[in-house]
């Protein structure tokens, strides 16, 4: 076998030559990348590309009973209203005291109370649906923006759930109060 000559600098000696035998070359096997595992379970993320944005729609299972909707006419553009329904700065103006988002989870704070929610449906300037993380019954609350074709008025539709008529009445009063704050912030009173 031929010898390979390597020169190593040595401060004590000006130049030293060392003879080295070449080592045996061993082929290295590169492992294949792991196969992609498809998520299982009831939640599936289904992105759909629309004209303006990506639409998020996470299927959470069958909807529970007790869904109700409230409609409010809003004197604002759909774009501005949507910002107040989806951004931490917008939501903290009317919906709660403070909002933070970390890893896709919205943290809503009211005084000393905190609730976590995940966006399960989002259509740019049209709809956002939040699912409370601690709820297991697939209930949610939703904000939908609709434009009347004849009058061009913008409506905010709030969807929520209540098990009894008493809970529905209480929730309706709460939503009326919260949306009144939103209207005030938007300067949307007629």
mmCIF file of C-alpha atoms in Angstrom:
data_model
loop_
_atom_site.group_PDB
_atom_site.id
_atom_site.type_symbol
_atom_site.label_atom_id
_atom_site.label_comp_id
_atom_site.label_asym_id
_atom_site.label_seq_id
_atom_site.Cartn_x
_atom_site.Cartn_y
_atom_site.Cartn_z
ATOM 1 C CA UNK A 1 0.000 0.000 0.000
ATOM 2 C CA UNK A 2 1.280 3.463 -0.742
ATOM 3 C CA UNK A 3 2.157 5.818 2.062
ATOM 4 C CA UNK A 4 0.560 9.230 2.396
ATOM 5 C CA UNK A 5 2.826 11.990 3.546
ATOM 6 C CA UNK A 6 1.309 14.542 5.895
ATOM 7 C CA UNK A 7 3.173 17.639 6.968
ATOM 8 C CA UNK A 8 2.355 18.827 10.498
ATOM 9 C CA UNK A 9 3.602 22.144 11.776
ATOM 10 C CA UNK A 10 5.655 21.823 14.930
ATOM 11 C CA UNK A 11 6.825 24.990 16.676
ATOM 12 C CA UNK A 12 9.938 23.231 18.087
ATOM 13 C CA UNK A 13 11.081 21.872 14.720
ATOM 14 C CA UNK A 14 10.631 23.871 11.547
ATOM 15 C CA UNK A 15 9.039 21.013 9.570
ATOM 16 C CA UNK A 16 8.392 17.375 10.386
ATOM 17 C CA UNK A 17 7.253 14.737 7.903
ATOM 18 C CA UNK A 18 5.167 11.807 9.129
ATOM 19 C CA UNK A 19 4.312 8.751 7.020
ATOM 20 C CA UNK A 20 0.753 7.480 7.468
ATOM 21 C CA UNK A 21 -0.922 4.405 5.989
ATOM 22 C CA UNK A 22 -4.351 5.124 4.438
ATOM 23 C CA UNK A 23 -7.233 3.760 6.478
ATOM 24 C CA UNK A 24 -9.852 1.448 5.102
ATOM 25 C CA UNK A 25 -12.875 3.335 3.716
ATOM 26 C CA UNK A 26 -16.125 1.969 5.080
ATOM 27 C CA UNK A 27 -19.371 2.894 3.307
ATOM 28 C CA UNK A 28 -21.908 4.561 5.604
ATOM 29 C CA UNK A 29 -25.569 3.685 5.269
ATOM 30 C CA UNK A 30 -27.827 6.724 5.386
ATOM 31 C CA UNK A 31 -31.158 5.888 7.026
ATOM 32 C CA UNK A 32 -34.299 6.597 5.018
ATOM 33 C CA UNK A 33 -36.449 9.448 6.318
ATOM 34 C CA UNK A 34 -39.385 8.252 8.421
ATOM 35 C CA UNK A 35 -42.694 7.805 6.651
ATOM 36 C CA UNK A 36 -45.203 10.570 7.171
ATOM 37 C CA UNK A 37 -47.908 9.500 9.568
ATOM 38 C CA UNK A 38 -51.396 10.699 8.810
ATOM 39 C CA UNK A 39 -53.145 12.162 11.865
ATOM 40 C CA UNK A 40 -55.919 10.063 13.290
ATOM 41 C CA UNK A 41 -58.828 11.044 15.464
ATOM 42 C CA UNK A 42 -61.822 13.299 15.062
ATOM 43 C CA UNK A 43 -59.902 16.490 14.133
ATOM 44 C CA UNK A 44 -58.734 17.055 10.576
ATOM 45 C CA UNK A 45 -57.238 20.245 9.218
ATOM 46 C CA UNK A 46 -58.650 20.938 5.788
ATOM 47 C CA UNK A 47 -56.969 23.953 4.135
ATOM 48 C CA UNK A 48 -58.767 25.384 1.142
ATOM 49 C CA UNK A 49 -57.255 28.223 -0.840
ATOM 50 C CA UNK A 50 -59.702 31.063 -1.434
ATOM 51 C CA UNK A 51 -59.252 34.362 -3.257
ATOM 52 C CA UNK A 52 -58.024 36.200 -0.169
ATOM 53 C CA UNK A 53 -56.562 33.663 2.220
ATOM 54 C CA UNK A 54 -56.310 30.134 3.444
ATOM 55 C CA UNK A 55 -59.480 28.807 4.976
ATOM 56 C CA UNK A 56 -59.124 26.761 8.146
ATOM 57 C CA UNK A 57 -61.769 24.168 8.895
ATOM 58 C CA UNK A 58 -61.067 21.602 11.610
ATOM 59 C CA UNK A 59 -63.777 18.987 11.846
ATOM 60 C CA UNK A 60 -64.683 18.412 15.490
ATOM 61 C CA UNK A 61 -67.575 15.998 15.189
ATOM 62 C CA UNK A 62 -71.342 16.332 15.451
ATOM 63 C CA UNK A 63 -72.743 19.592 16.723
ATOM 64 C CA UNK A 64 -74.516 19.415 20.099
ATOM 65 C CA UNK A 65 -78.078 20.616 20.644
ATOM 66 C CA UNK A 66 -78.925 24.081 21.874
ATOM 67 C CA UNK A 67 -77.336 26.228 19.148
ATOM 68 C CA UNK A 68 -78.739 29.739 18.840
ATOM 69 C CA UNK A 69 -77.840 32.808 16.798
ATOM 70 C CA UNK A 70 -78.033 36.547 17.459
ATOM 71 C CA UNK A 71 -77.830 39.113 14.664
ATOM 72 C CA UNK A 72 -76.570 42.689 14.927
ATOM 73 C CA UNK A 73 -76.398 45.306 12.158
ATOM 74 C CA UNK A 74 -72.947 46.901 12.229
ATOM 75 C CA UNK A 75 -72.033 50.179 10.521
ATOM 76 C CA UNK A 76 -68.488 49.238 9.609
ATOM 77 C CA UNK A 77 -66.599 47.551 6.808
ATOM 78 C CA UNK A 78 -66.282 43.768 6.898
ATOM 79 C CA UNK A 79 -62.482 44.111 6.920
ATOM 80 C CA UNK A 80 -62.381 46.330 10.034
ATOM 81 C CA UNK A 81 -65.016 44.243 11.828
ATOM 82 C CA UNK A 82 -63.081 41.045 11.076
ATOM 83 C CA UNK A 83 -59.954 42.522 12.715
ATOM 84 C CA UNK A 84 -61.962 43.134 15.909
ATOM 85 C CA UNK A 85 -63.170 39.503 15.858
ATOM 86 C CA UNK A 86 -59.837 37.770 15.263
ATOM 87 C CA UNK A 87 -56.862 39.784 16.507
ATOM 88 C CA UNK A 88 -55.722 40.007 20.145
ATOM 89 C CA UNK A 89 -55.762 43.812 20.059
ATOM 90 C CA UNK A 90 -59.252 43.869 18.517
ATOM 91 C CA UNK A 91 -60.767 41.267 20.851
ATOM 92 C CA UNK A 92 -59.293 42.921 23.956
ATOM 93 C CA UNK A 93 -61.114 46.150 23.008
ATOM 94 C CA UNK A 94 -64.571 44.637 23.550
ATOM 95 C CA UNK A 95 -64.676 40.896 24.239
ATOM 96 C CA UNK A 96 -62.353 40.484 27.218
ATOM 97 C CA UNK A 97 -59.649 42.284 29.209
ATOM 98 C CA UNK A 98 -56.658 40.689 27.479
ATOM 99 C CA UNK A 99 -55.925 38.154 24.726
ATOM 100 C CA UNK A 100 -52.731 36.273 23.950
ATOM 101 C CA UNK A 101 -52.081 33.692 21.247
ATOM 102 C CA UNK A 102 -49.524 30.935 21.723
ATOM 103 C CA UNK A 103 -49.242 27.874 19.460
ATOM 104 C CA UNK A 104 -52.625 28.621 17.925
ATOM 105 C CA UNK A 105 -54.391 28.764 21.297
ATOM 106 C CA UNK A 106 -56.168 31.997 22.243
ATOM 107 C CA UNK A 107 -55.967 32.837 25.940
ATOM 108 C CA UNK A 108 -58.927 35.051 26.897
ATOM 109 C CA UNK A 109 -58.642 36.835 30.261
ATOM 110 C CA UNK A 110 -61.387 38.461 32.300
ATOM 111 C CA UNK A 111 -60.031 39.975 35.541
ATOM 112 C CA UNK A 112 -58.612 36.874 37.298
ATOM 113 C CA UNK A 113 -60.321 34.284 35.064
ATOM 114 C CA UNK A 114 -58.747 32.773 31.973
ATOM 115 C CA UNK A 115 -60.222 30.521 29.275
ATOM 116 C CA UNK A 116 -58.428 28.907 26.352
ATOM 117 C CA UNK A 117 -59.914 28.514 22.883
ATOM 118 C CA UNK A 118 -58.707 27.235 19.527
ATOM 119 C CA UNK A 119 -59.779 28.541 16.125
ATOM 120 C CA UNK A 120 -61.481 25.654 14.334
ATOM 121 C CA UNK A 121 -62.838 27.595 11.368
ATOM 122 C CA UNK A 122 -61.642 30.802 9.761
ATOM 123 C CA UNK A 123 -62.722 32.358 6.488
ATOM 124 C CA UNK A 124 -61.110 35.733 5.838
ATOM 125 C CA UNK A 125 -63.527 38.635 6.423
ATOM 126 C CA UNK A 126 -66.472 36.227 6.753
ATOM 127 C CA UNK A 127 -66.290 33.835 9.710
ATOM 128 C CA UNK A 128 -64.300 32.746 12.737
ATOM 129 C CA UNK A 129 -65.253 29.852 15.016
ATOM 130 C CA UNK A 130 -63.648 29.253 18.412
ATOM 131 C CA UNK A 131 -63.813 25.985 20.366
ATOM 132 C CA UNK A 132 -63.227 26.157 24.109
ATOM 133 C CA UNK A 133 -60.302 23.833 24.911
ATOM 134 C CA UNK A 134 -61.905 22.546 28.140
ATOM 135 C CA UNK A 135 -65.225 21.637 26.444
ATOM 136 C CA UNK A 136 -65.677 18.084 25.198
ATOM 137 C CA UNK A 137 -69.129 18.438 23.624
ATOM 138 C CA UNK A 138 -68.012 20.064 20.322
ATOM 139 C CA UNK A 139 -69.760 23.313 21.228
ATOM 140 C CA UNK A 140 -68.232 26.551 20.017
ATOM 141 C CA UNK A 141 -68.908 30.224 19.631
ATOM 142 C CA UNK A 142 -68.793 31.787 16.228
ATOM 143 C CA UNK A 143 -68.739 35.212 14.618
ATOM 144 C CA UNK A 144 -70.043 35.438 11.063
ATOM 145 C CA UNK A 145 -70.105 38.536 8.872
ATOM 146 C CA UNK A 146 -72.824 38.782 6.240
ATOM 147 C CA UNK A 147 -73.594 41.537 3.743
ATOM 148 C CA UNK A 148 -77.196 42.202 2.691
ATOM 149 C CA UNK A 149 -77.324 42.206 -1.122
ATOM 150 C CA UNK A 150 -80.092 44.857 -1.314
ATOM 151 C CA UNK A 151 -79.058 47.332 1.386
ATOM 152 C CA UNK A 152 -75.331 46.529 1.509
ATOM 153 C CA UNK A 153 -75.628 46.498 5.329
ATOM 154 C CA UNK A 154 -73.105 44.448 7.288
ATOM 155 C CA UNK A 155 -74.488 42.071 9.906
ATOM 156 C CA UNK A 156 -72.596 40.320 12.672
ATOM 157 C CA UNK A 157 -74.108 36.950 13.519
ATOM 158 C CA UNK A 158 -73.029 35.449 16.836
ATOM 159 C CA UNK A 159 -73.641 31.708 17.284
ATOM 160 C CA UNK A 160 -73.431 30.066 20.713
ATOM 161 C CA UNK A 161 -74.889 27.139 22.637
ATOM 162 C CA UNK A 162 -77.200 26.882 25.651
ATOM 163 C CA UNK A 163 -78.781 23.803 27.169
ATOM 164 C CA UNK A 164 -81.864 25.520 28.633
ATOM 165 C CA UNK A 165 -83.999 28.555 27.795
ATOM 166 C CA UNK A 166 -82.708 30.197 30.983
ATOM 167 C CA UNK A 167 -79.077 29.733 29.850
ATOM 168 C CA UNK A 168 -79.996 31.032 26.389
ATOM 169 C CA UNK A 169 -81.563 34.182 27.891
ATOM 170 C CA UNK A 170 -78.526 34.755 30.107
ATOM 171 C CA UNK A 171 -76.089 34.202 27.231
ATOM 172 C CA UNK A 172 -78.110 36.502 24.978
ATOM 173 C CA UNK A 173 -77.903 39.306 27.556
ATOM 174 C CA UNK A 174 -74.150 38.792 27.844
ATOM 175 C CA UNK A 175 -73.679 38.848 24.056
ATOM 176 C CA UNK A 176 -75.880 41.974 23.771
ATOM 177 C CA UNK A 177 -73.668 43.699 26.333
ATOM 178 C CA UNK A 178 -70.413 42.609 24.671
ATOM 179 C CA UNK A 179 -71.557 43.540 21.168
ATOM 180 C CA UNK A 180 -72.731 46.944 22.492
ATOM 181 C CA UNK A 181 -69.101 47.505 23.595
ATOM 182 C CA UNK A 182 -67.936 46.471 20.119
ATOM 183 C CA UNK A 183 -70.380 48.917 18.482
ATOM 184 C CA UNK A 184 -69.116 51.691 20.756
ATOM 185 C CA UNK A 185 -65.467 50.944 19.874
ATOM 186 C CA UNK A 186 -66.331 50.866 16.169
ATOM 187 C CA UNK A 187 -68.415 54.050 16.452
ATOM 188 C CA UNK A 188 -71.146 52.003 14.823
ATOM 189 C CA UNK A 189 -74.297 53.421 16.393
ATOM 190 C CA UNK A 190 -76.787 54.773 13.869
#
